[in-house]
Amino acid sequence: MPRRIEDASVLLLGGHERGGLQDPDVVDSFTVDIESPETVGEFERQEAQKRRDVVDRIAETGANVVVTQMGINSHYQQLLAEHGIMAIRSV
């Protein structure tokens, strides 16, 4: 992840209950029927693809700095870094 950006194009994320780049909280009152280990792997692949899609859309805006009201989880941090986007959280 870049440590310094000049002439930054900044994207501000906030204004809703999450206000950051995090996976949704899991609600305690649900069940998942896992029929095979592949089912778990497929679920994880789908979640990873959703994160990639979000970061790809951010990159398409031309932003090279993302500032969030809340946190940014490590999966999003890694993807942003791969795109050369600086991430600033909890602002």
C-alpha angles and dihedrals in degrees: 000000000000116000095200132030125185121203089011125200102214129203115197117205120193143083098106134078094272100037094179147059105281137128114259117272113256113240115228095225103070137087132213123201109214112195098178142358087259089064090061091047092050091050090051091048091052092051091048090051091051090054091048090050091052093049092045089055090049091051090049090060089064093240114149095181126050119194119190133192091217133023136309116218122226094255091058092042090056093048092047090050090052087057092047092248120146114224125207116184139191097027 
